[in-house]
XYZ file of N, CA, C and O in Angstrom:
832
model
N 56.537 161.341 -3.868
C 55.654 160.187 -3.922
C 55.041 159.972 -2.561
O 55.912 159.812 -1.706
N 53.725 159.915 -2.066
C 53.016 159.572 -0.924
C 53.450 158.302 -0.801
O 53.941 157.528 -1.623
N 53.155 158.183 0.543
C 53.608 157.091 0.989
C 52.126 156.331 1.411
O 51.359 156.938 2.158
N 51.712 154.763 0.811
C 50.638 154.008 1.458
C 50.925 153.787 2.852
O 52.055 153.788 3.341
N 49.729 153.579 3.530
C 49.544 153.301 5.076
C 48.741 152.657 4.885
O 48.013 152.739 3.896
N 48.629 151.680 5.945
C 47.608 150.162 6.301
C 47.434 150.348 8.088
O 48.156 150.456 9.080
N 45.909 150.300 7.712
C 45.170 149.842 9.419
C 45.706 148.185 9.768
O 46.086 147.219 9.107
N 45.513 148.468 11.003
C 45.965 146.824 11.538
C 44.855 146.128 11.263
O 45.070 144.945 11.528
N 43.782 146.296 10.861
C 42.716 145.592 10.557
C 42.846 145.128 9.066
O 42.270 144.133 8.627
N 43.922 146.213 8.097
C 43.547 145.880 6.850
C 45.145 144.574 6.838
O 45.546 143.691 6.080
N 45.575 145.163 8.114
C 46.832 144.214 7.710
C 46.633 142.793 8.037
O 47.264 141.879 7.504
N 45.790 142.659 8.874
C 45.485 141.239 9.557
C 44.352 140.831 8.485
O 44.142 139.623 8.594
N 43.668 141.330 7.635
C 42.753 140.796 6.480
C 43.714 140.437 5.710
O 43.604 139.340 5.164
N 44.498 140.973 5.543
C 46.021 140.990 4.420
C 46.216 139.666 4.599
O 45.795 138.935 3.702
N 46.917 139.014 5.825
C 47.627 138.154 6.194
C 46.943 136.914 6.753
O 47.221 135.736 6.528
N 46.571 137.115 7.058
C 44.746 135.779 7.821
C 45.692 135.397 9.406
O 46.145 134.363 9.897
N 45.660 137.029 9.861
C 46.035 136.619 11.173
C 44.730 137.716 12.440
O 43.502 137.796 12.426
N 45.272 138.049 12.913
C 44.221 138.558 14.195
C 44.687 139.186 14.454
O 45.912 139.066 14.429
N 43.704 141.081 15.193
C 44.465 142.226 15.122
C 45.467 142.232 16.288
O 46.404 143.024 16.192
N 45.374 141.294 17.591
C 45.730 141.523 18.837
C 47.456 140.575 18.186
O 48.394 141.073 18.809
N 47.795 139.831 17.521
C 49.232 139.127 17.190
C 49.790 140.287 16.548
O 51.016 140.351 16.645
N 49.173 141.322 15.852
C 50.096 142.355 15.022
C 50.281 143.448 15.863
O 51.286 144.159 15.870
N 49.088 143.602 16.724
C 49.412 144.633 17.864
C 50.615 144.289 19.036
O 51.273 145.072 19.721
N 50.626 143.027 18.990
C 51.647 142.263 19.733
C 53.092 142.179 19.546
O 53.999 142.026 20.364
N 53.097 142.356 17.903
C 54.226 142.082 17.398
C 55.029 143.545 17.343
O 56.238 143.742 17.226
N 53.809 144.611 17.484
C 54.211 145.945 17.376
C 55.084 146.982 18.206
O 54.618 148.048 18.609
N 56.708 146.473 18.478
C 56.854 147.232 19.712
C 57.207 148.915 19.547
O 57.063 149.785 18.688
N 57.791 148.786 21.005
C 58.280 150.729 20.841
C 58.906 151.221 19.328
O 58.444 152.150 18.666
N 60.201 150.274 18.903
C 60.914 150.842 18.259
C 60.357 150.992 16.548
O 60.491 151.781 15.613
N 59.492 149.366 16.917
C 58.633 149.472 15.501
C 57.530 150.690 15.060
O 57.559 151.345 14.018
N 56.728 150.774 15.970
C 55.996 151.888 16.047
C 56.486 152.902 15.733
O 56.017 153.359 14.691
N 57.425 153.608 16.298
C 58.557 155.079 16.286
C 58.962 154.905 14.831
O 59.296 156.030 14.459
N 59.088 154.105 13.896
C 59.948 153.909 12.874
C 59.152 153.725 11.576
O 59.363 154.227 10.472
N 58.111 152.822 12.006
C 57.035 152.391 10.572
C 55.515 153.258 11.347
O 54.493 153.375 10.671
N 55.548 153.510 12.026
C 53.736 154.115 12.316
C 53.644 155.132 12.621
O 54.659 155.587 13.148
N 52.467 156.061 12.494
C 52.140 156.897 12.802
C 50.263 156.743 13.385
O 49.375 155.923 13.152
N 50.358 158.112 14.282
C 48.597 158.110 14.630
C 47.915 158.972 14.129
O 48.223 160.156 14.265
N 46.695 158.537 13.348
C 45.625 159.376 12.939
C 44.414 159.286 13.993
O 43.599 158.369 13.895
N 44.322 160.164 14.906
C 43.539 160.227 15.594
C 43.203 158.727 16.605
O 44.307 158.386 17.030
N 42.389 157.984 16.998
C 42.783 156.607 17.572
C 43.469 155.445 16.955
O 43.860 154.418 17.509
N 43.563 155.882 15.377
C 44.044 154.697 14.855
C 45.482 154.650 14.390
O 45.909 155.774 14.126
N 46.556 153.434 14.174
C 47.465 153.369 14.092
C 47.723 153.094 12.655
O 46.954 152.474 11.920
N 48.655 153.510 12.376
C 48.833 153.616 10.383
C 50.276 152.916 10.185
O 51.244 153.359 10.804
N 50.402 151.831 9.325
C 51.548 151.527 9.310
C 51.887 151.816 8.106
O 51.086 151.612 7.194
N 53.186 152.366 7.853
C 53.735 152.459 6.774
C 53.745 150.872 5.419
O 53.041 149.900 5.691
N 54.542 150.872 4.183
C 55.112 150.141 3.589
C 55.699 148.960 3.794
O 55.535 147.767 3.538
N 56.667 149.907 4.509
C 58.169 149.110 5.366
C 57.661 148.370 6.478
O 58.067 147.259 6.820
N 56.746 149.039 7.032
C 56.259 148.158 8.051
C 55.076 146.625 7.702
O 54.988 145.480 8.144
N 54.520 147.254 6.927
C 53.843 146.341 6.734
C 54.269 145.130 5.818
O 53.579 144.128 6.003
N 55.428 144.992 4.710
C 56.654 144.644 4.393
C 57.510 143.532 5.729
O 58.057 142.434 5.618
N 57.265 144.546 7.072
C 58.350 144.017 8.303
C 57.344 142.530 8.482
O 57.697 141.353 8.403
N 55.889 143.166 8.770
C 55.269 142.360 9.355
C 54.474 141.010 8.540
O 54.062 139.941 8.991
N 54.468 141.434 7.505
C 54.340 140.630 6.648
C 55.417 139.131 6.400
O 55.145 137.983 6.047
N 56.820 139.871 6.808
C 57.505 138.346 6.625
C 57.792 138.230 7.953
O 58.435 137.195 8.126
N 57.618 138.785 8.902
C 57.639 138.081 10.189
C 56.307 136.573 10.282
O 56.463 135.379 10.537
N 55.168 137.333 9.963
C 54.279 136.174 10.239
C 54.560 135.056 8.918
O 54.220 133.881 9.055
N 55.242 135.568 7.573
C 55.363 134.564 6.896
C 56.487 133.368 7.680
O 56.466 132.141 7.780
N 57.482 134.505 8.174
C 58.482 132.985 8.708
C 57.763 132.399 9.790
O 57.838 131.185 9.985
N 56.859 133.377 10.740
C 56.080 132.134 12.026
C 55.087 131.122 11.379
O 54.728 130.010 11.765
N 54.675 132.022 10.010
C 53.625 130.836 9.205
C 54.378 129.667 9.344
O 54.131 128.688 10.048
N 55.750 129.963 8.261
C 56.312 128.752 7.943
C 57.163 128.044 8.843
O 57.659 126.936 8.638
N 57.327 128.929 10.094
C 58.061 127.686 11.015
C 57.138 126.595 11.720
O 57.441 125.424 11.952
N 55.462 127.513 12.123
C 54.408 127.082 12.809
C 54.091 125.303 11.690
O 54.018 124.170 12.165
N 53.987 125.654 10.381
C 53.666 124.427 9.031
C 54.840 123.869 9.202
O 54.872 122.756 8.676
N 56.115 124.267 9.872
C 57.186 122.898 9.117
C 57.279 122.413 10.988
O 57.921 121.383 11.193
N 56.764 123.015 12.060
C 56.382 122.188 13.279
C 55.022 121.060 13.398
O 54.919 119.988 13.994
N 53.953 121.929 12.448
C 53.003 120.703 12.393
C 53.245 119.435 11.901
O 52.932 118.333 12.351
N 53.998 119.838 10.666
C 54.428 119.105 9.389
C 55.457 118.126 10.374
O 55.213 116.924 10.271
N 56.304 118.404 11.086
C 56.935 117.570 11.998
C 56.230 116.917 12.581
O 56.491 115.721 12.449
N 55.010 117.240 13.506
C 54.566 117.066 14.716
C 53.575 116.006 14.030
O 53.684 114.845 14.423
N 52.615 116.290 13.039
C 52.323 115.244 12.497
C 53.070 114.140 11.673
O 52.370 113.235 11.219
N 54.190 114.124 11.475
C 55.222 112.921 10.962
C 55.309 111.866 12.487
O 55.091 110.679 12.726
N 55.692 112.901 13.175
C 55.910 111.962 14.454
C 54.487 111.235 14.893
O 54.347 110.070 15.267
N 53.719 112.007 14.779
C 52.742 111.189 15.308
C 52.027 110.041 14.283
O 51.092 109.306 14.601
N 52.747 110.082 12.908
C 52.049 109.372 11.890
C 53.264 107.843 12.217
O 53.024 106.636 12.239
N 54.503 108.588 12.419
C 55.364 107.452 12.809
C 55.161 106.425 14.645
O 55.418 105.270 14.983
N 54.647 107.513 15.295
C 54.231 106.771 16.886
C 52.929 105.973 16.038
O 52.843 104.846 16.525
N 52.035 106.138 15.096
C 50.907 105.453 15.383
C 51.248 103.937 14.357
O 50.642 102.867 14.419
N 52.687 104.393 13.233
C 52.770 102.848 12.488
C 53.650 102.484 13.636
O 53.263 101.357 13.945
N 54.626 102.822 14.440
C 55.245 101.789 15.256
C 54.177 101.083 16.128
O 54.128 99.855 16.055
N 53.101 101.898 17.153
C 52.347 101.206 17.319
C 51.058 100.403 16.807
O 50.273 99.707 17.451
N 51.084 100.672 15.650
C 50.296 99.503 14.897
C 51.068 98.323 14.424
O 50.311 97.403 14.114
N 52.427 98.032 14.257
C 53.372 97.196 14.247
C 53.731 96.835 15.364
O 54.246 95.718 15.389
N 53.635 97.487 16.523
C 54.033 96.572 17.751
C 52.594 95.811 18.173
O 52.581 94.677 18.651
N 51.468 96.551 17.942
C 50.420 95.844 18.071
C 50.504 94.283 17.463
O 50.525 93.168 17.986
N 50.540 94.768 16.130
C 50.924 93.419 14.876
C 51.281 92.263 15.949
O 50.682 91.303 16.433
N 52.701 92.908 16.086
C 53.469 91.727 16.577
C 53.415 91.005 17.606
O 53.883 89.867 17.644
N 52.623 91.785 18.923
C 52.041 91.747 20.318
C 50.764 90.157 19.452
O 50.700 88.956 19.717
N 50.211 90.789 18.715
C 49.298 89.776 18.598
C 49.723 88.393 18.036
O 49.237 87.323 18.403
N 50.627 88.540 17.162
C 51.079 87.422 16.552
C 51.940 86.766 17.341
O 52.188 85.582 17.111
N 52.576 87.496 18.479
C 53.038 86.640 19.144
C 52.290 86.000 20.297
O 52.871 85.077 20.866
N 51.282 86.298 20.655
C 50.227 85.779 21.730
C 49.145 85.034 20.954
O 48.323 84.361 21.577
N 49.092 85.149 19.195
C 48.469 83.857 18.398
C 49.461 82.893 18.469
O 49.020 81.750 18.585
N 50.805 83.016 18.431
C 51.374 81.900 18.464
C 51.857 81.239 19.958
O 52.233 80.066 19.973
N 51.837 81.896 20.991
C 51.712 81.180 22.195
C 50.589 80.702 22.327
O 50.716 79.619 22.897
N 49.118 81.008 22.023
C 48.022 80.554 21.916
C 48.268 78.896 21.064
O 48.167 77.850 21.704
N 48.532 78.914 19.844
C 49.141 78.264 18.925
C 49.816 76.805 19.564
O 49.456 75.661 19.285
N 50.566 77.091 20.211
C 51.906 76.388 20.710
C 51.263 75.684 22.276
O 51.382 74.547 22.732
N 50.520 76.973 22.846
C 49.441 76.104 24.143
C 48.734 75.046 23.924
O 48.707 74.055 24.653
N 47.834 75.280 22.417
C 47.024 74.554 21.740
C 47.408 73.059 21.749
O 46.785 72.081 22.163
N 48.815 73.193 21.075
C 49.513 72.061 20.207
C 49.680 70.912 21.490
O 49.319 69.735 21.535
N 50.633 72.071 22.867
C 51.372 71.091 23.895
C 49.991 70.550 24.678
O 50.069 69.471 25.265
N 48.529 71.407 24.692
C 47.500 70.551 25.360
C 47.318 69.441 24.651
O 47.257 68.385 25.281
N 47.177 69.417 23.066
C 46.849 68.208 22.617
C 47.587 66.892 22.505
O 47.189 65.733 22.387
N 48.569 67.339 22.565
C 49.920 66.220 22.889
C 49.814 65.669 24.151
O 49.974 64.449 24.157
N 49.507 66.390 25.652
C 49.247 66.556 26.444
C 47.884 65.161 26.837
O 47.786 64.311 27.722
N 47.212 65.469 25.893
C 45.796 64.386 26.211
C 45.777 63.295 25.835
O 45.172 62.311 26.260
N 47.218 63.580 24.062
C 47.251 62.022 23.547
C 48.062 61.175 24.543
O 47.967 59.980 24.823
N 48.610 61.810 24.845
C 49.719 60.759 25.739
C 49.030 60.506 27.145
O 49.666 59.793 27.921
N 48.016 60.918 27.494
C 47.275 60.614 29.149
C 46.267 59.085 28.363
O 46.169 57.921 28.752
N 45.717 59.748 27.244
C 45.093 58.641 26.118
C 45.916 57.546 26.197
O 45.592 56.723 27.052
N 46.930 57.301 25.515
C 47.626 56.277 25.614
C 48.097 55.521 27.114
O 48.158 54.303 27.281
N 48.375 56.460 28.033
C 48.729 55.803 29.441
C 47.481 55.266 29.466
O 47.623 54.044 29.506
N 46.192 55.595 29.462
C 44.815 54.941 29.645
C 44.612 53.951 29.200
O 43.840 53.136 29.706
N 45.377 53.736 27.932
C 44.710 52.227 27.167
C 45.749 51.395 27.868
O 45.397 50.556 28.697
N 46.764 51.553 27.629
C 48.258 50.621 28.444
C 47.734 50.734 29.871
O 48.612 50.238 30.577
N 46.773 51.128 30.597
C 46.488 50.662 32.019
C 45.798 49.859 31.907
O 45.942 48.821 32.552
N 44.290 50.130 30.618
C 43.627 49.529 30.477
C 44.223 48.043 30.211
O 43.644 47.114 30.775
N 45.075 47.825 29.584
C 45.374 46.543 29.048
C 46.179 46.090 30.292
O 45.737 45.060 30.801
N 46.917 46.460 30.701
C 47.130 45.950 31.677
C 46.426 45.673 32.607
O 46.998 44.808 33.270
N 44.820 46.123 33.321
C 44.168 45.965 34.342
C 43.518 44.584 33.658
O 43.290 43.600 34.361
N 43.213 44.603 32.081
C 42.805 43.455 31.552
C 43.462 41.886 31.498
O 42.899 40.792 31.443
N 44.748 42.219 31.533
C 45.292 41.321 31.644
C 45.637 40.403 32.970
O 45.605 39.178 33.084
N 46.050 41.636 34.134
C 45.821 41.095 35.465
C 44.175 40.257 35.635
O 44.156 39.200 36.266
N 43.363 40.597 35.265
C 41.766 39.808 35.662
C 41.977 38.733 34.875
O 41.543 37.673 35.324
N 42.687 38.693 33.507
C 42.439 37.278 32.745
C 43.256 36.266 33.829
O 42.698 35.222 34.166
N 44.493 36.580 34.324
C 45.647 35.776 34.981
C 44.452 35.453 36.272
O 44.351 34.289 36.659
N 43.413 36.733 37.011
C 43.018 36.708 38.143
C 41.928 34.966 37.745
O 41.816 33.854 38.262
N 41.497 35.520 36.846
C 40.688 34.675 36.519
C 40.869 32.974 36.145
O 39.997 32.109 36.223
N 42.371 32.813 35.697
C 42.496 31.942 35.320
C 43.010 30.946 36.631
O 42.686 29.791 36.905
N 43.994 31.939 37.349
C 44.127 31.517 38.743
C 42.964 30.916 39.604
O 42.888 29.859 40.229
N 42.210 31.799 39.450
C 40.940 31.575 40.378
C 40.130 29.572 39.801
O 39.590 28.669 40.441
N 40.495 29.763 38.364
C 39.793 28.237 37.311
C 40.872 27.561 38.073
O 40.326 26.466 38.212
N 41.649 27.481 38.472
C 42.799 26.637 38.046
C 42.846 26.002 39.591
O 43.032 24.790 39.697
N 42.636 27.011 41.064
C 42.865 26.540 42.165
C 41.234 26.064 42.250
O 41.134 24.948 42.760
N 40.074 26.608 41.899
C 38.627 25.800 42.279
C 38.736 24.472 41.555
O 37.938 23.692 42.075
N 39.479 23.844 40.457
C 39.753 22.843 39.384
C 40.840 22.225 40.192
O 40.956 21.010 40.030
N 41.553 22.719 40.918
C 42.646 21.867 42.245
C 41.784 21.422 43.072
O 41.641 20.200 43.123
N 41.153 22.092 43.752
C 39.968 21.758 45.200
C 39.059 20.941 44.534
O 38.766 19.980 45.244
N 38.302 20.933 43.083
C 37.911 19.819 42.863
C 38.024 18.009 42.656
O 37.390 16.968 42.828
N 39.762 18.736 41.999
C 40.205 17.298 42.143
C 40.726 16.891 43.223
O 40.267 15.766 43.420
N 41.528 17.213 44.152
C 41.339 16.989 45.230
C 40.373 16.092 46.703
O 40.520 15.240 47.580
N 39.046 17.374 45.925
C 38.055 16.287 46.663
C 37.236 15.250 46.212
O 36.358 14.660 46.841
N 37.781 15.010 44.526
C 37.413 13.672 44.495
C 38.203 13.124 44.890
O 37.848 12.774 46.016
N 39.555 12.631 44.597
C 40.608 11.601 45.075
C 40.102 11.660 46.525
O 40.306 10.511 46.917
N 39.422 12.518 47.798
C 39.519 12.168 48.967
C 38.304 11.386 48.799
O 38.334 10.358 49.475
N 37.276 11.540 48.136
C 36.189 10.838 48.123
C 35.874 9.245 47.390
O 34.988 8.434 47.660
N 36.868 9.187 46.472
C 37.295 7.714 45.988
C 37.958 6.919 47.122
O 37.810 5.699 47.182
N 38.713 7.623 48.055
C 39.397 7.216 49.460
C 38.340 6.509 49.791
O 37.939 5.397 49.446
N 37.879 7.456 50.635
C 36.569 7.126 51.783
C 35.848 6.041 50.888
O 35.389 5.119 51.563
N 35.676 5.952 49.757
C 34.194 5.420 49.358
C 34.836 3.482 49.030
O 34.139 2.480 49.187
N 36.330 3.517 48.560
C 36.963 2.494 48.352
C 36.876 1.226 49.674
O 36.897 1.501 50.873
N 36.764 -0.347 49.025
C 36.478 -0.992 50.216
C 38.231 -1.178 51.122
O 39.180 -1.026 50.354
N 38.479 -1.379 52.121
C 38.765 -1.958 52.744
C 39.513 -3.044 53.151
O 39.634 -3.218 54.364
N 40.168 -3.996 52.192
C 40.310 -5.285 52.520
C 41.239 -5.830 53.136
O 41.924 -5.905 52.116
N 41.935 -6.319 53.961
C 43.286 -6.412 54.003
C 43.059 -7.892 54.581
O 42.141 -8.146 55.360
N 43.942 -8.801 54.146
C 44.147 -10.196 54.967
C 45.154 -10.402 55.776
O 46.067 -9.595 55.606
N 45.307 -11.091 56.496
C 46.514 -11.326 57.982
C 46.002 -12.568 57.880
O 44.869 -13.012 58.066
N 47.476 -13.273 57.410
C 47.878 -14.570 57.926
C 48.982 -14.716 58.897
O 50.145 -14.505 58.555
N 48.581 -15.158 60.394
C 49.585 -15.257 61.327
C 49.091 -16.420 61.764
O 47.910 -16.617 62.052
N 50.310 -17.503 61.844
C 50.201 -18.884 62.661
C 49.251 -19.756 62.380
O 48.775 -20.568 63.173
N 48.875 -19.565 60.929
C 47.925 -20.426 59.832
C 46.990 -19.963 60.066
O 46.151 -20.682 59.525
N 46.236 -18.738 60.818
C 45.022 -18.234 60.309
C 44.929 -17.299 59.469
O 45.895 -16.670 59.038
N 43.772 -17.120 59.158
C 43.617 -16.364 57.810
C 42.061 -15.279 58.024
O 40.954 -15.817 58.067
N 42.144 -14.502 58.082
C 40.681 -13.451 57.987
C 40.453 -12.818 57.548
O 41.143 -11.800 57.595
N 39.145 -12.873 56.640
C 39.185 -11.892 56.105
C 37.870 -10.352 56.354
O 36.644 -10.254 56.313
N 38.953 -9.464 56.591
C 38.004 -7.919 57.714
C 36.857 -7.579 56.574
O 35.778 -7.283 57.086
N 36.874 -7.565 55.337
C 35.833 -7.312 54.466
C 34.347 -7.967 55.154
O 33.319 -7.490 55.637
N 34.994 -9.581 54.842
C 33.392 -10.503 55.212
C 33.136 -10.360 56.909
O 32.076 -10.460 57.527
N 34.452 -10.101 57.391
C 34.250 -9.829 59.056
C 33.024 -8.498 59.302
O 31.930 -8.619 59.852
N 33.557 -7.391 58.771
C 33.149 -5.998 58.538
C 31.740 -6.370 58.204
O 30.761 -6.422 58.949
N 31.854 -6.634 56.842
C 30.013 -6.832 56.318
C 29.037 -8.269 57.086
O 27.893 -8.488 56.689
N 29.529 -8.931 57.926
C 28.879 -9.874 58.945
C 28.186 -8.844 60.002
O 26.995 -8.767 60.305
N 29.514 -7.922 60.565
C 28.728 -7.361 61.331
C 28.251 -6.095 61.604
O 27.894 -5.826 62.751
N 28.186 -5.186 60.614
C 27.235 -4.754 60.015
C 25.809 -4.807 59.599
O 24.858 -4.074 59.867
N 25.943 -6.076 58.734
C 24.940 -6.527 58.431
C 24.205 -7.491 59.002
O 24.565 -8.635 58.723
N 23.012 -7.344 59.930
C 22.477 -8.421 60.712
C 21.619 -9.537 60.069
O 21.683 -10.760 60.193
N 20.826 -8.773 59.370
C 19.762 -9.484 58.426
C 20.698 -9.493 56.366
O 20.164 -9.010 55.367
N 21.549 -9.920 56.395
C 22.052 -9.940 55.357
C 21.068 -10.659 54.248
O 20.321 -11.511 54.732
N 20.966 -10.449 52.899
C 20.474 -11.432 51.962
C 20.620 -12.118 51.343
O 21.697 -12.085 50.748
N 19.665 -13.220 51.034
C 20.472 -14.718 50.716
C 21.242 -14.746 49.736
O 22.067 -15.643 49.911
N 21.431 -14.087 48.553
C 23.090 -14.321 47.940
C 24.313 -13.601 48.673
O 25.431 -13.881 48.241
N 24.238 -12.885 49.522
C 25.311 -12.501 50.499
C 25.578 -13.409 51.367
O 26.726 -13.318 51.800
N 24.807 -14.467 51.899
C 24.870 -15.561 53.232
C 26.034 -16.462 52.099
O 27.200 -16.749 52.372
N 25.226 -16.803 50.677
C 25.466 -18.012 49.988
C 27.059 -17.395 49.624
O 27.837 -18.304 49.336
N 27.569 -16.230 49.596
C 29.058 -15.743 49.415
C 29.932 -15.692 50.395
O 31.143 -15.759 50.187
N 29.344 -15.553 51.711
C 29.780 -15.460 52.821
C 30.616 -17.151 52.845
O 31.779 -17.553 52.886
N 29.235 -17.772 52.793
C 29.743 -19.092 53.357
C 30.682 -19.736 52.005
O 30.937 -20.910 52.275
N 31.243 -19.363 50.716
C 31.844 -19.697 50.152
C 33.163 -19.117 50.061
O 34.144 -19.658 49.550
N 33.096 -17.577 50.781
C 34.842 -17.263 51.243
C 35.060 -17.932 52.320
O 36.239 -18.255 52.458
N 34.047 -18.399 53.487
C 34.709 -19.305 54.391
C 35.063 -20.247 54.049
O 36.035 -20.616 54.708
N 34.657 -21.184 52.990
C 35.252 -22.686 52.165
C 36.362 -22.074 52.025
O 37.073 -22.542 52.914
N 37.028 -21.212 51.377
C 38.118 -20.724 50.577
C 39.146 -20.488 51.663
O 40.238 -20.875 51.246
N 39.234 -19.964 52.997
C 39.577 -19.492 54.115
C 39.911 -20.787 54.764
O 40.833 -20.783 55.580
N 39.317 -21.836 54.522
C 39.550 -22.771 55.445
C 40.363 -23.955 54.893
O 41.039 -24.894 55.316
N 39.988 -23.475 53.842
C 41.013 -24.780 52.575
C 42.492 -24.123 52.564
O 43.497 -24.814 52.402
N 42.521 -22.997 52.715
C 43.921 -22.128 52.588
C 44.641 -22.551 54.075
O 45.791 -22.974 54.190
N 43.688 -22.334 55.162
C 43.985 -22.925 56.485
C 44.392 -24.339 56.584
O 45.392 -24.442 57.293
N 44.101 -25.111 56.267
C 44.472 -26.634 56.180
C 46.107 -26.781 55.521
O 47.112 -27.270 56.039
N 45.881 -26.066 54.003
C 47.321 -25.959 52.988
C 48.226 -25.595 53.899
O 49.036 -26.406 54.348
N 48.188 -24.368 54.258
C 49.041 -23.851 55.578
C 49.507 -24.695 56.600
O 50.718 -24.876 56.725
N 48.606 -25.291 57.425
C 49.087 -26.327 58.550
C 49.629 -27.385 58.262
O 50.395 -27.898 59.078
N 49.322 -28.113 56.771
C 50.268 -29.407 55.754
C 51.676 -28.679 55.815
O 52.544 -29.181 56.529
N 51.980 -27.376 55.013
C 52.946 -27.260 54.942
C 53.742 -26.757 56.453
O 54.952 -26.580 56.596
N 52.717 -26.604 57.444
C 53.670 -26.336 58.464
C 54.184 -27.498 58.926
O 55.295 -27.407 59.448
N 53.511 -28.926 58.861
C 53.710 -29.929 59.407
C 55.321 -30.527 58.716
O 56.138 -31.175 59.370
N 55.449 -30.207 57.591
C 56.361 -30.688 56.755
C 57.585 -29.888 57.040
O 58.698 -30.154 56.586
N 57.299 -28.883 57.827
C 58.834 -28.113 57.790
C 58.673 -27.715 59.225
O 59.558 -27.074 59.791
C-alpha cells in the first residue's frame, strides 16, 4: 500500500494555520521519522501529519479554553467594575442626599434664630419705646407741678405783738404803682379787716 504525503502548504490549508508554525513545530527527530525530500520540498507522511494535526488541535484547544478564560475574567473585571461603579455612585448620591438634607436643616434653624432675634429686637424697642413715653410723661409732669409752684400766689400772714400784715396786699401795693380802682377799693377793705383784727387783738391783750 503507498503511503500519502502532504506539502506543508497542503497541511497548513488542512488546519487554518501558517506554513512557518508547522515548519516550527518540525524538529530533527520529527523530520528523520515522518518526512522525506522531494527535491526542495518537504513531504510529510500520514503519521506525521496525524502528529501535527493534534498537536495544533490541543494548542487550538488550549489557545480557546485561554481566551475562553481570559475573556470570563475580563467579562467578570468589567461586572465588578460596573458594580463598584453602581455603588461608588449611589453612595456619593447619597452623601449628596444627606449634604442636601443637613444644609436644609441647616437654614431652617439660622431661619428660626432670625425670627427669635427678630422678636426679640422687637420687643426690646417696644420696652425702648415705652420707657422713652413714660420718662418724657415724668418730665412733663414734673414741669407742670414746678410751674403751678412758681405761678401760685404767695400769702402768708404774721401776727406778732398784735400786728397783722398782709405780704399779698403789701407785694401787690408795691408792685403796682398805678393800681385800678377796684384794686384801691379792695386794698382799702383788707385794711378795714386788718385793723379790726388789730384792735380784737389788743382788747384781748388788755384783758389778760
Amino acid at each position: 500500500m503507498k503511503a500519502n504525503y502532504y506539502t506543508v502548504k497542503q497541511i497548513a490549508d488542512e488546519l487554518g494555520v501558517t506554513k512557518p508554525a508547522i515548519t516550527k513545530y518540525m524538529s530533527k527527530s520529527f523530520r528523520s521519522k515522518y518526512t522525506k525530500k522531494q527535491g526542495n520540498r518537504i513531504l510529510v507522511n500520514e503519521d506525521g501529519f496525524a502528529d501535527i494535526k493534534q498537536h495544533f488541535a490541543d494548542s487550538i484547544h488550549v489557545k480557546t479554553q485561554t481566551n475562553r478564560k481570559v475573556n470570563d475574567n475580563l467579562s467578570e473585571s468589567k461586572r465588578k467594575l460596573s458594580d463598584n461603579i453602581n455603588d461608588d455612585n449611589q453612595i456619593a448620591n447619597q452623601t449628596y442626599q444627606d449634604t442636601l438634607k443637613a444644609k436644609d436643616e441647616t437654614i431652617e434653624l439660622l431661619k428660626k434664630q432670625l425670627a427669635t432675634k427678630d422678636e426679640q429686637l422687637a420687643s426690646m424697642h417696644k420696652l425702648m419705646d415705652q420707657n422713652q413715653q413714660l420718662l418724657l410723661n415724668t418730665q412733663a409732669e414734673n414741669q407742670r407741678l414746678l410751674s403751678l409752684q412758681e405761678s401760685s400766689p404767695k400769702a402768708s400772714q404774721n401776727v406778732q405783738d398784735g400786728d397783722f400784715t398782709d405780704d399779698s396786699t403789701k407785694s401787690s401795693t408795691q408792685d403796682k404803682k398805678t393800681p385800678p380802682e377796684s384794686s384801691q377799693k379792695q386794698s382799702r377793705d383788707d385794711q378795714d379787716i386788718i385793723n379790726r383784727l388789730n384792735k380784737k387783738k389788743h382788747w384781748w391783750n388788755r384783758l389778760f
